[in-house]
Amino acid sequence: MTSGRQPLFFYALAGSLRKASSNRALLEALCAIAPSGITIEICDLIGDLPIFNPDREADDMPASVLALTAKIRAADGLIISSPEYAHGIPGGLKNALDWLVSRDEIPHKPVMLIHASHRGDSALEALTEVLKTMSVRLVEETSFRINLLGKTPEQRRAILADSETRVILMKNLQRFAQAIARTGADQTD
Ligand SMILES: Cc1cc2nc3c(=O)[nH]c(=O)nc-3n(C[C@H](O)[C@H](O)[C@H](O)COP(=O)(O)O)c2cc1C
């Protein structure tokens, strides 16, 4: 059991579209460790989204954007893991966030921000600022980083399978679930 409010659905956004992405691998490790009652789905739509254009928001929303917004609406929380590109947020992820800025799915949505490198603080700061501007509920106590930068696939697998790593993943996932459950309980009081 993870919380009083079950089941929970978390939608995960990877800032890297690389097949061998370490940030995606971190999200996959979270999916694999999720206890019963928590489902995590990794978004595969980011690479399909057209470049954000406010002119299309009214009555010409692309199908891929509608698919993204439906998932965001259904999610009890978002988990974001992104690399840093040129001291900033990767364009694909920023583009996805831009499509969500003016919509009602995102305000107050709980977000867990994680990272697969010991570097990349500028991107994390930028993401934090963007997410706060979008009025998400950043659950800061669940943020963590596991350094997979420059590791071979074998080293990465070993790090993600290590018992210390698994404790970090599980502990923060449970914290996230509990923070969401607490809000649900407050709202029903
Ligand atoms: C175009 C590009 C720009 C990058 N810029 C930075 C950077 O500014 N700072 C940094 O720490 N790493 C930078 N990196 C390295 C990536 O952040 C790093 O390799 C990351 O672990 C890749 O994540 P992934 O494995 O999920 O794709 C850059 C990589 C690329 C491809």
Tab-separated table of C-alpha atoms and ligand atoms in Angstrom:
chain	number	residue	atom	x	y	z
A	1	MET	CA	0.000	0.000	0.000
A	2	THR	CA	1.257	3.461	-0.782
A	3	SER	CA	-1.482	5.839	0.225
A	4	GLY	CA	-5.094	6.078	1.228
A	5	ARG	CA	-6.154	7.152	-2.246
A	6	GLN	CA	-5.808	4.446	-4.870
A	7	PRO	CA	-5.189	3.933	-7.700
A	8	LEU	CA	-2.903	6.731	-8.924
A	9	PHE	CA	-1.904	7.434	-12.497
A	10	PHE	CA	1.312	9.339	-13.148
A	11	TYR	CA	2.266	10.611	-16.594
A	12	ALA	CA	6.004	10.917	-17.187
A	13	LEU	CA	7.705	13.359	-19.554
A	14	ALA	CA	11.256	12.686	-20.715
A	15	GLY	CA	13.101	15.749	-21.970
A	16	SER	CA	15.287	13.640	-24.248
A	17	LEU	CA	13.995	11.842	-27.339
A	18	ARG	CA	17.137	9.683	-27.598
A	19	LYS	CA	16.459	5.954	-27.736
A	20	ALA	CA	19.279	5.439	-25.233
A	21	SER	CA	18.257	8.407	-23.071
A	22	SER	CA	19.434	8.173	-19.474
A	23	ASN	CA	16.510	10.345	-18.358
A	24	ARG	CA	14.081	7.963	-20.026
A	25	ALA	CA	15.926	5.043	-18.416
A	26	LEU	CA	15.410	6.691	-15.019
A	27	LEU	CA	11.687	7.021	-15.724
A	28	GLU	CA	11.564	3.387	-16.877
A	29	ALA	CA	13.191	2.340	-13.604
A	30	LEU	CA	10.473	4.232	-11.727
A	31	CYS	CA	7.788	2.484	-13.838
A	32	ALA	CA	9.344	-0.878	-13.024
A	33	ILE	CA	9.467	-0.223	-9.295
A	34	ALA	CA	5.989	1.297	-8.955
A	35	PRO	CA	3.969	-0.576	-6.334
A	36	SER	CA	0.457	-1.833	-6.971
A	37	GLY	CA	-1.924	1.080	-7.031
A	38	ILE	CA	0.480	3.329	-8.946
A	39	THR	CA	0.676	3.261	-12.732
A	40	ILE	CA	3.281	5.315	-14.569
A	41	GLU	CA	3.099	5.860	-18.317
A	42	ILE	CA	5.925	7.518	-20.224
A	43	CYS	CA	4.758	10.062	-22.779
A	44	ASP	CA	5.672	9.188	-26.357
A	45	LEU	CA	4.009	12.242	-27.891
A	46	ILE	CA	6.634	14.939	-27.392
A	47	GLY	CA	8.407	14.240	-30.703
A	48	ASP	CA	5.091	14.376	-32.614
A	49	LEU	CA	3.930	17.784	-31.418
A	50	PRO	CA	4.060	20.610	-33.957
A	51	ILE	CA	5.823	23.802	-32.934
A	52	PHE	CA	3.515	25.692	-30.599
A	53	ASN	CA	1.395	28.287	-32.341
A	54	PRO	CA	-1.188	30.218	-30.305
A	55	ASP	CA	-3.281	30.651	-33.466
A	56	ARG	CA	-4.044	26.925	-33.379
A	57	GLU	CA	-5.255	26.850	-29.779
A	58	ALA	CA	-8.825	27.981	-30.461
A	59	ASP	CA	-10.326	25.534	-32.949
A	60	ASP	CA	-7.393	23.961	-34.764
A	61	MET	CA	-5.717	21.926	-32.027
A	62	PRO	CA	-3.450	19.250	-33.534
A	63	ALA	CA	-4.482	15.656	-32.691
A	64	SER	CA	-1.157	14.999	-30.962
A	65	VAL	CA	-1.724	17.990	-28.662
A	66	LEU	CA	-5.254	16.806	-27.835
A	67	ALA	CA	-3.835	13.366	-27.018
A	68	LEU	CA	-1.251	15.005	-24.727
A	69	THR	CA	-3.789	17.190	-22.947
A	70	ALA	CA	-6.099	14.187	-22.374
A	71	LYS	CA	-3.254	12.321	-20.661
A	72	ILE	CA	-2.311	15.357	-18.584
A	73	ARG	CA	-5.930	15.796	-17.511
A	74	ALA	CA	-6.210	12.111	-16.526
A	75	ALA	CA	-2.961	12.141	-14.566
A	76	ASP	CA	-2.909	12.487	-10.790
A	77	GLY	CA	0.644	13.781	-11.141
A	78	LEU	CA	3.431	14.385	-13.653
A	79	ILE	CA	6.988	13.137	-13.378
A	80	ILE	CA	9.554	15.049	-15.450
A	81	SER	CA	13.114	13.940	-16.115
A	82	SER	CA	15.105	16.076	-18.505
A	83	PRO	CA	18.675	16.678	-19.587
A	84	GLU	CA	20.169	20.134	-19.989
A	85	TYR	CA	20.797	21.391	-23.522
A	86	ALA	CA	22.961	24.524	-23.877
A	87	HIS	CA	22.209	25.518	-20.262
A	88	GLY	CA	18.490	25.328	-20.935
A	89	ILE	CA	15.407	23.136	-21.346
A	90	PRO	CA	15.441	20.870	-24.433
A	91	GLY	CA	13.260	22.385	-27.152
A	92	GLY	CA	10.886	19.413	-27.459
A	93	LEU	CA	9.978	19.482	-23.780
A	94	LYS	CA	9.646	23.275	-23.711
A	95	ASN	CA	7.411	23.065	-26.785
A	96	ALA	CA	5.173	20.516	-25.025
A	97	LEU	CA	4.948	22.801	-21.980
A	98	ASP	CA	4.146	25.795	-24.218
A	99	TRP	CA	1.108	23.911	-25.615
A	100	LEU	CA	-0.106	23.462	-22.025
A	101	VAL	CA	0.522	26.988	-20.691
A	102	SER	CA	-2.890	28.520	-21.384
A	103	ARG	CA	-4.958	25.425	-20.691
A	104	ASP	CA	-6.757	24.294	-17.571
A	105	GLU	CA	-5.178	20.808	-17.243
A	106	ILE	CA	-1.932	22.033	-15.770
A	107	PRO	CA	-2.579	24.491	-12.885
A	108	HIS	CA	-2.172	22.769	-9.482
A	109	LYS	CA	-1.070	19.495	-11.114
A	110	PRO	CA	1.436	17.821	-8.779
A	111	VAL	CA	4.868	17.527	-10.409
A	112	MET	CA	7.903	15.506	-9.396
A	113	LEU	CA	11.092	16.790	-11.037
A	114	ILE	CA	13.949	14.317	-11.313
A	115	HIS	CA	17.242	14.254	-13.200
A	116	ALA	CA	19.721	11.673	-14.503
A	117	SER	CA	22.934	13.675	-14.192
A	118	HIS	CA	25.108	15.349	-11.580
A	119	ARG	CA	25.213	18.394	-13.923
A	120	GLY	CA	22.451	20.430	-15.534
A	121	ASP	CA	21.503	22.828	-12.745
A	122	SER	CA	20.672	25.605	-15.220
A	123	ALA	CA	18.054	23.427	-16.913
A	124	LEU	CA	16.601	22.395	-13.564
A	125	GLU	CA	16.379	26.036	-12.473
A	126	ALA	CA	14.773	27.018	-15.783
A	127	LEU	CA	12.292	24.133	-15.590
A	128	THR	CA	11.418	25.038	-12.011
A	129	GLU	CA	10.759	28.641	-13.037
A	130	VAL	CA	8.657	27.615	-16.060
A	131	LEU	CA	6.635	25.082	-14.064
A	132	LYS	CA	5.983	27.557	-11.252
A	133	THR	CA	4.911	30.152	-13.822
A	134	MET	CA	2.476	27.544	-15.158
A	135	SER	CA	1.101	27.220	-11.589
A	136	VAL	CA	1.844	23.523	-11.203
A	137	ARG	CA	2.271	22.178	-7.705
A	138	LEU	CA	5.956	21.312	-7.644
A	139	VAL	CA	6.397	18.707	-4.907
A	140	GLU	CA	9.983	19.758	-4.221
A	141	GLU	CA	10.673	17.200	-1.491
A	142	THR	CA	10.349	14.423	-4.111
A	143	SER	CA	13.054	15.800	-6.446
A	144	PHE	CA	16.174	13.693	-6.739
A	145	ARG	CA	18.992	12.956	-9.139
A	146	ILE	CA	20.726	9.721	-10.028
A	147	ASN	CA	23.921	10.259	-11.982
A	148	LEU	CA	23.801	8.188	-15.169
A	149	LEU	CA	25.830	10.653	-17.259
A	150	GLY	CA	28.584	9.015	-19.291
A	151	LYS	CA	27.816	5.530	-17.989
A	152	THR	CA	27.824	2.520	-20.275
A	153	PRO	CA	24.505	0.679	-20.651
A	154	GLU	CA	25.820	-2.040	-18.289
A	155	GLN	CA	26.906	0.509	-15.649
A	156	ARG	CA	23.576	2.272	-15.959
A	157	ARG	CA	21.630	-0.961	-15.509
A	158	ALA	CA	23.735	-1.775	-12.440
A	159	ILE	CA	23.143	1.671	-10.898
A	160	LEU	CA	19.395	1.482	-11.484
A	161	ALA	CA	19.206	-2.056	-10.092
A	162	ASP	CA	21.315	-1.191	-7.025
A	163	SER	CA	19.439	-1.473	-3.740
A	164	GLU	CA	20.356	2.100	-2.664
A	165	THR	CA	18.979	3.496	-5.920
A	166	ARG	CA	15.821	1.439	-5.611
A	167	VAL	CA	15.252	2.829	-2.114
A	168	ILE	CA	15.604	6.394	-3.445
A	169	LEU	CA	13.155	5.699	-6.280
A	170	MET	CA	10.596	3.973	-4.070
A	171	LYS	CA	10.849	6.480	-1.216
A	172	ASN	CA	10.264	9.457	-3.495
A	173	LEU	CA	7.475	7.759	-5.431
A	174	GLN	CA	5.706	7.017	-2.158
A	175	ARG	CA	6.290	10.572	-0.925
A	176	PHE	CA	4.748	11.855	-4.147
A	177	ALA	CA	1.740	9.539	-3.797
A	178	GLN	CA	1.300	10.544	-0.161
A	179	ALA	CA	1.511	14.274	-0.956
A	180	ILE	CA	-1.246	13.793	-3.534
A	181	ALA	CA	-3.349	11.660	-1.189
A	182	ARG	CA	-3.015	14.285	1.561
A	183	THR	CA	-4.362	16.967	-0.793
A	184	GLY	CA	-7.274	14.701	-1.747
A	185	ALA	CA	-8.064	14.152	1.931
A	186	ASP	CA	-7.849	17.917	2.663
A	187	GLN	CA	-10.266	18.626	-0.183
A	188	THR	CA	-12.834	16.113	1.104
A	189	ASP	CA	-12.659	17.429	4.702
B	1	LIG	C1	22.747	19.537	-27.811
B	1	LIG	C2	23.249	19.183	-26.450
B	1	LIG	C3	23.540	20.181	-25.545
B	1	LIG	C4	23.984	19.864	-24.251
B	1	LIG	N1	24.221	20.870	-23.365
B	1	LIG	C5	24.565	20.569	-22.099
B	1	LIG	C6	24.723	21.586	-21.121
B	1	LIG	O1	24.567	22.766	-21.377
B	1	LIG	N2	25.035	21.213	-19.849
B	1	LIG	C7	25.187	19.888	-19.485
B	1	LIG	O2	25.441	19.605	-18.311
B	1	LIG	N3	25.058	18.899	-20.409
B	1	LIG	C8	24.734	19.216	-21.686
B	1	LIG	N4	24.559	18.224	-22.603
B	1	LIG	C9	24.727	16.847	-22.179
B	1	LIG	C10	23.404	16.224	-21.802
B	1	LIG	O3	22.664	17.019	-20.902
B	1	LIG	C11	23.678	14.887	-21.148
B	1	LIG	O4	24.386	14.083	-22.072
B	1	LIG	C12	22.435	14.198	-20.710
B	1	LIG	O5	22.769	13.192	-19.815
B	1	LIG	C13	21.691	13.581	-21.868
B	1	LIG	O6	20.479	13.077	-21.390
B	1	LIG	P1	19.832	11.794	-22.064
B	1	LIG	O7	20.776	10.647	-21.836
B	1	LIG	O8	18.534	11.621	-21.337
B	1	LIG	O9	19.655	12.080	-23.524
B	1	LIG	C14	24.137	18.523	-23.882
B	1	LIG	C15	23.837	17.511	-24.814
B	1	LIG	C16	23.395	17.833	-26.067
B	1	LIG	C17	23.051	16.727	-27.048
